mmCIF file with all atom_site columns, C-alpha atoms and ligand atoms in Angstrom:
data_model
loop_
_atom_site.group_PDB
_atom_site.id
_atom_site.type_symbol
_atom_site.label_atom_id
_atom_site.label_alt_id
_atom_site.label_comp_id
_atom_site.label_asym_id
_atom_site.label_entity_id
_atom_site.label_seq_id
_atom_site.pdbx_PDB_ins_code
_atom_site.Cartn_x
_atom_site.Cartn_y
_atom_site.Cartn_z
_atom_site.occupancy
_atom_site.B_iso_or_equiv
_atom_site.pdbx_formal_charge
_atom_site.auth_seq_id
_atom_site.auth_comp_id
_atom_site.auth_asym_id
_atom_site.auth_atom_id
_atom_site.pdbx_PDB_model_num
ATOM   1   C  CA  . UNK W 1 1   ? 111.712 222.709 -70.478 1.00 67.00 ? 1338 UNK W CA  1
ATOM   2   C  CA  . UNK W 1 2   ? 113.345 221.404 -67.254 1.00 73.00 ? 1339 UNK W CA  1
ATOM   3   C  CA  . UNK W 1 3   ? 112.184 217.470 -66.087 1.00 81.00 ? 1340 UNK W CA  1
ATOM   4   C  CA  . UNK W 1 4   ? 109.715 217.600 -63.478 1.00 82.00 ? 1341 UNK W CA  1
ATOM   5   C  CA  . UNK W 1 5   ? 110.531 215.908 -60.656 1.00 93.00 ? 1342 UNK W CA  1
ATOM   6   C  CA  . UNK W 1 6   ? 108.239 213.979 -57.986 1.00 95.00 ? 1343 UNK W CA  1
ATOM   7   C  CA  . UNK W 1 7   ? 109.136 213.214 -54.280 1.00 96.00 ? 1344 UNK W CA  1
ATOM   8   C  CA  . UNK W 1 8   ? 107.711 209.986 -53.846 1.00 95.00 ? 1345 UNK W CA  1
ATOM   9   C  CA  . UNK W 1 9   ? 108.846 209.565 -50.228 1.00 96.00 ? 1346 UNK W CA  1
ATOM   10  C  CA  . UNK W 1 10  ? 108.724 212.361 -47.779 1.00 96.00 ? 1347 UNK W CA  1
ATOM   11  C  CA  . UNK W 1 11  ? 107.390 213.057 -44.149 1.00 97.00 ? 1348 UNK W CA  1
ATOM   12  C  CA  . UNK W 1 12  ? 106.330 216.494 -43.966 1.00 97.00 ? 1349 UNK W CA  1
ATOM   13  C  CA  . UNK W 1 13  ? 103.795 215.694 -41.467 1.00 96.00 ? 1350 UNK W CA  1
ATOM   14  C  CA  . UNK W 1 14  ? 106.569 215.003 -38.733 1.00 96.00 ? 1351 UNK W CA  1
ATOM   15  C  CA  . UNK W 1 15  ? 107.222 217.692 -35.666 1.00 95.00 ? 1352 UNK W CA  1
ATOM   16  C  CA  . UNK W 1 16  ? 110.571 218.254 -37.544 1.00 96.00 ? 1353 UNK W CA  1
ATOM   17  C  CA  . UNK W 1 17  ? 108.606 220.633 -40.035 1.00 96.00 ? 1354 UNK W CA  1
ATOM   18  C  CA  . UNK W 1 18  ? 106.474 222.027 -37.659 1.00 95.00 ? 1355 UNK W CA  1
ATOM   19  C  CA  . UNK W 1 19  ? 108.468 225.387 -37.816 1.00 97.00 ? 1356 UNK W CA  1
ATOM   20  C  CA  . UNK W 1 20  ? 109.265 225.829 -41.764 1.00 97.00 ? 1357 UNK W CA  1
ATOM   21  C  CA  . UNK W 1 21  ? 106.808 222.960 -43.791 1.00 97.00 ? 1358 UNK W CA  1
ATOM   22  C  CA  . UNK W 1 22  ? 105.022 225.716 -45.601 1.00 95.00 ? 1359 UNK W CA  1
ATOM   23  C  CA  . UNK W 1 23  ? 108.706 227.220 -46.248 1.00 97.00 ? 1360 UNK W CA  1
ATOM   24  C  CA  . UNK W 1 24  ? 109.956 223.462 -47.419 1.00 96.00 ? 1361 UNK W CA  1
ATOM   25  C  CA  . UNK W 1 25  ? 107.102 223.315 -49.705 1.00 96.00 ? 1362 UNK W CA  1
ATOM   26  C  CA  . UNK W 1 26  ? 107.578 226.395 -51.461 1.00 94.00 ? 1363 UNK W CA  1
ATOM   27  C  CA  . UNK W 1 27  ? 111.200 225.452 -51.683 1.00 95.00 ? 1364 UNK W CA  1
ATOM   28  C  CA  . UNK W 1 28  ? 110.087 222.330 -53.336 1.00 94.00 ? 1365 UNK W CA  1
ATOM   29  C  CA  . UNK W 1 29  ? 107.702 223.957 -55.881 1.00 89.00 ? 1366 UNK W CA  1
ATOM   30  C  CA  . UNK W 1 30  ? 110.554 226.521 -56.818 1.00 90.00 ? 1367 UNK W CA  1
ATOM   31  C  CA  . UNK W 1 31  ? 112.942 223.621 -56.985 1.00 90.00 ? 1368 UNK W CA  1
ATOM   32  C  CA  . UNK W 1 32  ? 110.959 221.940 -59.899 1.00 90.00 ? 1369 UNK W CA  1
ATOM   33  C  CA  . UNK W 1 33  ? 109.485 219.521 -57.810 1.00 95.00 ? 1370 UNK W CA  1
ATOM   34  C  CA  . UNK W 1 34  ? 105.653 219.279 -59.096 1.00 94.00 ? 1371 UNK W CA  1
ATOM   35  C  CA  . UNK W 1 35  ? 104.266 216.459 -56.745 1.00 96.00 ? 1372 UNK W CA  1
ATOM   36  C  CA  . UNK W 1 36  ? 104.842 215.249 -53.222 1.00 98.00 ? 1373 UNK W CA  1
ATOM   37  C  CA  . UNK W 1 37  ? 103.955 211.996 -51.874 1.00 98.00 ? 1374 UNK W CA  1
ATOM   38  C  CA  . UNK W 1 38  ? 103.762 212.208 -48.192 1.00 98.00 ? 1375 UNK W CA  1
ATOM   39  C  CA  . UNK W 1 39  ? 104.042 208.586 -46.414 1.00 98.00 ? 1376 UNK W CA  1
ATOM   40  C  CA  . UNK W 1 40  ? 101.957 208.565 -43.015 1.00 97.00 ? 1377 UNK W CA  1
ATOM   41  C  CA  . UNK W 1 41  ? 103.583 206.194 -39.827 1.00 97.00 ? 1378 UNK W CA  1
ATOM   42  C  CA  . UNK W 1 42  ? 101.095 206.483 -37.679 1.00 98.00 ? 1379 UNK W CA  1
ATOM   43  C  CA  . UNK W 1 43  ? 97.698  207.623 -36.680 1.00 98.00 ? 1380 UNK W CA  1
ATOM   44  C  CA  . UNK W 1 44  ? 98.215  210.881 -36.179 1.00 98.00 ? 1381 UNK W CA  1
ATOM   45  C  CA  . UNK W 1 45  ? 101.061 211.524 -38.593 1.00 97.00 ? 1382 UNK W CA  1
ATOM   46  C  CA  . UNK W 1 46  ? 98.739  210.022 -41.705 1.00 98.00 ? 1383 UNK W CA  1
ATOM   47  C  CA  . UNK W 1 47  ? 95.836  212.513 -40.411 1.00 98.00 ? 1384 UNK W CA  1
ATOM   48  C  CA  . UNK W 1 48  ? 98.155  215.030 -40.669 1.00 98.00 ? 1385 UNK W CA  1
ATOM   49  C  CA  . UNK W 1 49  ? 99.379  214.011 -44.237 1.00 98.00 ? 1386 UNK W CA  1
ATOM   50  C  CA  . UNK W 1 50  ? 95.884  213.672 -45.490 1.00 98.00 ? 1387 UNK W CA  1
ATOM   51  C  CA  . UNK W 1 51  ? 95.384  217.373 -44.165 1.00 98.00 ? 1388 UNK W CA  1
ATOM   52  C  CA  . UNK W 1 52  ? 98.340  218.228 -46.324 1.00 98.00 ? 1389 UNK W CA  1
ATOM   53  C  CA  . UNK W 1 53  ? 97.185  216.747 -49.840 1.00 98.00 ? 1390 UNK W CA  1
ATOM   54  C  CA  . UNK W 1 54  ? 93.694  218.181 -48.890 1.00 98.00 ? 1391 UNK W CA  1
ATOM   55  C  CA  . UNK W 1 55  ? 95.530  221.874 -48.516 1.00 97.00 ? 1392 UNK W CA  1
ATOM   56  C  CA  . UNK W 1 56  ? 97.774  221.735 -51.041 1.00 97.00 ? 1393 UNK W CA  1
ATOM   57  C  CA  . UNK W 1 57  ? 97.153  220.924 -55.274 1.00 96.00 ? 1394 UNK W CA  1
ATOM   58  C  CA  . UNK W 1 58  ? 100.686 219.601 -55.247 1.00 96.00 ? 1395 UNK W CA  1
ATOM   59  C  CA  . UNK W 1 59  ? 100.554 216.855 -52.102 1.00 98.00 ? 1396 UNK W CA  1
ATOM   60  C  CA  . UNK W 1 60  ? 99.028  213.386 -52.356 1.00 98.00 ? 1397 UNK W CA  1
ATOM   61  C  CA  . UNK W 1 61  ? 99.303  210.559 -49.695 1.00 98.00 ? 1398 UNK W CA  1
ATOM   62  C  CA  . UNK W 1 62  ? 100.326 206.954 -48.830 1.00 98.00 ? 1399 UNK W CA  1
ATOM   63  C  CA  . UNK W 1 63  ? 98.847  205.889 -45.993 1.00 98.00 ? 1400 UNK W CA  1
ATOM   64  C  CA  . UNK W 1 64  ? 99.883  203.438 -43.507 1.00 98.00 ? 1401 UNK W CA  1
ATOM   65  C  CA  . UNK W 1 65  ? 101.672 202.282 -40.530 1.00 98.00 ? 1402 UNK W CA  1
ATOM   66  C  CA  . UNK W 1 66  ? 105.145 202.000 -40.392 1.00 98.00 ? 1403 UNK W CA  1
ATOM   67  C  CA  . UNK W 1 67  ? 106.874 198.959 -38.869 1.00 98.00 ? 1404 UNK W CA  1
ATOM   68  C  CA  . UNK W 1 68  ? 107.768 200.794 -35.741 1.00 97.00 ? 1405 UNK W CA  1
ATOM   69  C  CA  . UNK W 1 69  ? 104.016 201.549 -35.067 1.00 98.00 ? 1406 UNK W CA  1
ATOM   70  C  CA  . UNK W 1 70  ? 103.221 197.895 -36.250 1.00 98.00 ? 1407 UNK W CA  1
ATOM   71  C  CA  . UNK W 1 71  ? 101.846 196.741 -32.493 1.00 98.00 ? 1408 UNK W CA  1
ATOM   72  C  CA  . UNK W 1 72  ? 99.136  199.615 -32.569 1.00 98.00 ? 1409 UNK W CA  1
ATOM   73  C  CA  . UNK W 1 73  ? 97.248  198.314 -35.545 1.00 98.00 ? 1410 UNK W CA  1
ATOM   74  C  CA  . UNK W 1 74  ? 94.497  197.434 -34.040 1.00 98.00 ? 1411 UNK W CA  1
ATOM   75  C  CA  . UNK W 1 75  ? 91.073  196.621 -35.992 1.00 97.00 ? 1412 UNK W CA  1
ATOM   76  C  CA  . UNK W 1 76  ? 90.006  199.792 -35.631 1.00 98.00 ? 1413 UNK W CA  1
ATOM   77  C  CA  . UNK W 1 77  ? 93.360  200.957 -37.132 1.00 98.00 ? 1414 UNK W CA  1
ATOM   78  C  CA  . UNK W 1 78  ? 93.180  198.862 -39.800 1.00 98.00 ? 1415 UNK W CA  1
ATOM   79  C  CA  . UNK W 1 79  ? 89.456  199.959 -40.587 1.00 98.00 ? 1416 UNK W CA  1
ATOM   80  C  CA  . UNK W 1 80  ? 90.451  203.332 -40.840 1.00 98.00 ? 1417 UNK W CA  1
ATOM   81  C  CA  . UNK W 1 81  ? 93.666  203.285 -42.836 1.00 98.00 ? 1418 UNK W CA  1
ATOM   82  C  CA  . UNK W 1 82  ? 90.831  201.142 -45.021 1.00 98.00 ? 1419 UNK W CA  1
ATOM   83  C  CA  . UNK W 1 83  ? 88.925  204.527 -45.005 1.00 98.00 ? 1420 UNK W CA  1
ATOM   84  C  CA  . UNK W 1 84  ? 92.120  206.864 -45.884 1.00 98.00 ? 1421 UNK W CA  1
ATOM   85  C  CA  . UNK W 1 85  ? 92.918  204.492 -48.925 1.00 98.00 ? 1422 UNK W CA  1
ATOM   86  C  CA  . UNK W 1 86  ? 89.709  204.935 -50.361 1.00 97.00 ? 1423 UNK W CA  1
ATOM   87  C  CA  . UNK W 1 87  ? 90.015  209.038 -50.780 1.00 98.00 ? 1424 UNK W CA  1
ATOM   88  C  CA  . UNK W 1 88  ? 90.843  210.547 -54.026 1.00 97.00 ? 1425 UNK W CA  1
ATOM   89  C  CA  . UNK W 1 89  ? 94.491  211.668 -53.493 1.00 98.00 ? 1426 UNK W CA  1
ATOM   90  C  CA  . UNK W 1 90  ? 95.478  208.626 -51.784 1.00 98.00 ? 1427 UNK W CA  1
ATOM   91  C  CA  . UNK W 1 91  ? 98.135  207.406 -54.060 1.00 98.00 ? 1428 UNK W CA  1
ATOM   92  C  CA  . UNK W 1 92  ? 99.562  204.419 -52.248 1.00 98.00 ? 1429 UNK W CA  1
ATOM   93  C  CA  . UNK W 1 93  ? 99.956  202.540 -49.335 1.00 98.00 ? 1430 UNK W CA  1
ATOM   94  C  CA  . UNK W 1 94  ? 103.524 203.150 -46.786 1.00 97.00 ? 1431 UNK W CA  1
ATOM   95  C  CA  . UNK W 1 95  ? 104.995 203.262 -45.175 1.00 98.00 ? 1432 UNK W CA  1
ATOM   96  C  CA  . UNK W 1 96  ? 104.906 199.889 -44.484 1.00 98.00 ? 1433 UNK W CA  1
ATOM   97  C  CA  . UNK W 1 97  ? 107.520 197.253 -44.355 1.00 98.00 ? 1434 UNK W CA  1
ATOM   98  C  CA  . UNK W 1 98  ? 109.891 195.803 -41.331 1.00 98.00 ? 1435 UNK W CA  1
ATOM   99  C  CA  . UNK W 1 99  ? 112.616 197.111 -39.185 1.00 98.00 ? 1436 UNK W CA  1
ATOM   100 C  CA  . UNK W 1 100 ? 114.498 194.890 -37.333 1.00 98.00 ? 1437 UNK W CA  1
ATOM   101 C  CA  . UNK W 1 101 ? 117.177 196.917 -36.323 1.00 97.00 ? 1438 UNK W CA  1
ATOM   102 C  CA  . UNK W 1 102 ? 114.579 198.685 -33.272 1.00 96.00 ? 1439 UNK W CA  1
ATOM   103 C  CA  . UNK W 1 103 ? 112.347 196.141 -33.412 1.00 96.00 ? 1440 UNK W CA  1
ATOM   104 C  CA  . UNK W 1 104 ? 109.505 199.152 -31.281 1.00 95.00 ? 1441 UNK W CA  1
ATOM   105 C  CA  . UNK W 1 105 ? 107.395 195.889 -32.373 1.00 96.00 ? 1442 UNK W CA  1
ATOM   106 C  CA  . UNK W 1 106 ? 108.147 192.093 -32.520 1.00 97.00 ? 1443 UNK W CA  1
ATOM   107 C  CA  . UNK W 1 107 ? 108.778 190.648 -35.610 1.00 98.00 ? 1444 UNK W CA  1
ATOM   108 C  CA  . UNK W 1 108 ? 105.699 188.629 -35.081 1.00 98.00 ? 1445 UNK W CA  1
ATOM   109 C  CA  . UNK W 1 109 ? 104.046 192.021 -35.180 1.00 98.00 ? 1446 UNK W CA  1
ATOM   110 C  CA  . UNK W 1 110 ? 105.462 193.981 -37.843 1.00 98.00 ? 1447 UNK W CA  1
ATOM   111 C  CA  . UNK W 1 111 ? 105.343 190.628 -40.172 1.00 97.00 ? 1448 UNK W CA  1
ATOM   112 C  CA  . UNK W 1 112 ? 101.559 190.367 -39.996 1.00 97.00 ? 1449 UNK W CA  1
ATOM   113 C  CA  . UNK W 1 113 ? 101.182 194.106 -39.825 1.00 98.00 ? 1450 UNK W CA  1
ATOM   114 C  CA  . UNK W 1 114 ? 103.123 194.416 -43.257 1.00 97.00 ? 1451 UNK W CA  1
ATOM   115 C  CA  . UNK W 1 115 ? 101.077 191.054 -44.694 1.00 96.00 ? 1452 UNK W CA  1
ATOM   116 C  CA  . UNK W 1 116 ? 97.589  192.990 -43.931 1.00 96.00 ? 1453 UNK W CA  1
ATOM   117 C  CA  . UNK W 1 117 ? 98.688  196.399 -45.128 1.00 97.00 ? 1454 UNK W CA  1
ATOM   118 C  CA  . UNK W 1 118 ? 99.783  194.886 -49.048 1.00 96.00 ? 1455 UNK W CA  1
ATOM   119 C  CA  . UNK W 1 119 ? 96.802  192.982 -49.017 1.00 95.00 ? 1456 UNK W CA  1
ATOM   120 C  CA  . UNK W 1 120 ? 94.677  196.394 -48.242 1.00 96.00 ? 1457 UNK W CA  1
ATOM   121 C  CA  . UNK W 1 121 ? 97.091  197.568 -51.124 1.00 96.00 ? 1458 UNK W CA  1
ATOM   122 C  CA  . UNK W 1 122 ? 96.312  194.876 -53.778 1.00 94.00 ? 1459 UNK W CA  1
ATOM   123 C  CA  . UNK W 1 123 ? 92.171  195.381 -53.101 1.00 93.00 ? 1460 UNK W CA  1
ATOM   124 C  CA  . UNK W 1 124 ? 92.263  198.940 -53.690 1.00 95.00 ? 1461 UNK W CA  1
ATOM   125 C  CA  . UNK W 1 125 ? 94.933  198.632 -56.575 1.00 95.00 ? 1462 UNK W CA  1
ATOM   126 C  CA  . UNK W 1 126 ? 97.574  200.347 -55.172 1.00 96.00 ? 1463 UNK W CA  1
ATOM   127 C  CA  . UNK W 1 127 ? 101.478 200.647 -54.526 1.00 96.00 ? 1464 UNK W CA  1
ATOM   128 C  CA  . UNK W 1 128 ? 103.647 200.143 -51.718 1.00 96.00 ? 1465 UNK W CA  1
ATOM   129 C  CA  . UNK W 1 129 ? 106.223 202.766 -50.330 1.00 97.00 ? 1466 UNK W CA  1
ATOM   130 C  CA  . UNK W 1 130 ? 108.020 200.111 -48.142 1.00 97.00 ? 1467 UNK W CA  1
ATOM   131 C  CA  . UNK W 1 131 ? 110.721 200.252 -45.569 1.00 98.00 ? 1468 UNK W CA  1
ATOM   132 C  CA  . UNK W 1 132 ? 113.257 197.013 -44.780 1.00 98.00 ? 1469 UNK W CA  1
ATOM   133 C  CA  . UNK W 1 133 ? 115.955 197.531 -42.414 1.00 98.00 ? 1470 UNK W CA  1
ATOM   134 C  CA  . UNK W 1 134 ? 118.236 194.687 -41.472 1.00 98.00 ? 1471 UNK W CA  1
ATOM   135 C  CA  . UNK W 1 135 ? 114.622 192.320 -42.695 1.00 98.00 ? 1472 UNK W CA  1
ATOM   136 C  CA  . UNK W 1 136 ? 115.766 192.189 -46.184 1.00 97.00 ? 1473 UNK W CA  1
ATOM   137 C  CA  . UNK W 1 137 ? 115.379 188.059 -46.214 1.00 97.00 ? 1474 UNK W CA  1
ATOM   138 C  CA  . UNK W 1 138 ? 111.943 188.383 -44.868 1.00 97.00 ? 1475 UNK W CA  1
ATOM   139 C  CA  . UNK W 1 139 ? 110.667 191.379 -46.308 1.00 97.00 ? 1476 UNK W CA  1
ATOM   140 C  CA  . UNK W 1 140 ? 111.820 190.040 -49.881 1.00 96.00 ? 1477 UNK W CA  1
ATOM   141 C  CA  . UNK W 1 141 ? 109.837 186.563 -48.780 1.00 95.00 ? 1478 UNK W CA  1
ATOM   142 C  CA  . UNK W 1 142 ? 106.697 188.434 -47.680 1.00 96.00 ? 1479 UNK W CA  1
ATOM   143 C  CA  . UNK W 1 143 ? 106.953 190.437 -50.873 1.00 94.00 ? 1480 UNK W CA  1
ATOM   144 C  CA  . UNK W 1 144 ? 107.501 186.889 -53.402 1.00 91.00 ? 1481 UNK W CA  1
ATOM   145 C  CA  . UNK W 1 145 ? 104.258 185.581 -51.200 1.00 88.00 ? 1482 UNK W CA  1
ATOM   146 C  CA  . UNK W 1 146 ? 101.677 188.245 -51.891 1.00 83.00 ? 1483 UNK W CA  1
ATOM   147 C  CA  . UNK W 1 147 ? 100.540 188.643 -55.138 1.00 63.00 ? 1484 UNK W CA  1
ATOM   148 C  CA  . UNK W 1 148 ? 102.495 192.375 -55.577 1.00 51.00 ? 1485 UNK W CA  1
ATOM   149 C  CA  . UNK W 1 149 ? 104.486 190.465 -57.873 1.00 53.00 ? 1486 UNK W CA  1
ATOM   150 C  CA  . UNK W 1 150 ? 102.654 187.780 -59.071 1.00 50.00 ? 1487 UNK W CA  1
ATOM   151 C  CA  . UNK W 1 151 ? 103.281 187.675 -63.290 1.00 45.00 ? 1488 UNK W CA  1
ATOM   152 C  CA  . UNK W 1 152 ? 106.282 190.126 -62.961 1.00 41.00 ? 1489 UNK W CA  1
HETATM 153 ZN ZN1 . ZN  K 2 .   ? 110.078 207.083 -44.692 1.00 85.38 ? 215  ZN  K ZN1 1
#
């Protein structure tokens, strides 16, 4: 018997797949990859995710905003990645984190962005998928203050 493997990071929901995602998932499947964890980025890309685990046995989601899209999470963002975490194949919470190499949102921005979205995490009891680019210092800081690894 041949190790099943698990994609815990992928964005299938992205315009890149939009001609061949049904192809890339039976590719997967064939390829002895039994699950796929789709991260969501932003509104419409985490919709589109959630529309994949709901399609397909094999799928589950993380939902969140990624640092990029940190500046549109709004309340009524927040409230509804809130929502998404609560469904049944929601498996996690990313992509969140902090990019400072584009910086499409002040550090300000991404930093509390990040802070709200693995507090969300640690309510509902789940994991972070979480992206640092040239933020290691802080995102390592943000990580050793929340309680994510509080007792490890
Ligand atoms: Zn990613």
């Amino acid at each position: 018997m041949k190790t099943a493997l698990i994609d815990t990071h992928c964005h299938l929901d992205m315009e890149a797949f939009d001609k061949d995602r049904e192809e890339v998932i039976k590719k997967a499947k064939g390829s002895d990859v039994q699950f796929i964890i789709n991260a969501g980025s932003d509104r419409e890309g985490n919709l589109k995710g959630l529309d994949l685990s709901d399609k397909y046995k094999n799928i589950y989601s993380a939902v969140g905003i990624h640092p990029h899209d940190a500046k549109t999470l709004d309340e009524k963002l927040f409230k509804e990645v809130k929502e998404w975490a609560r469904l049944p194949k929601v498996v996690a919470v990313g992509e969140i984190g902090l990019d400072y190499h584009y910086l499409h949102s002040t550090k300000g921005v991404q930093i509390e962005a990040f802070r709200r979205q693995i507090a969300l995490a640690n309510n509902f009891g789940l994991p972070i998928l979480v992206h640092s680019r040239e933020a290691k210092k802080d995102t390592l800081r943000i990580l050793q203050d929340s309680t994510v690894f509080q007792g490890i």
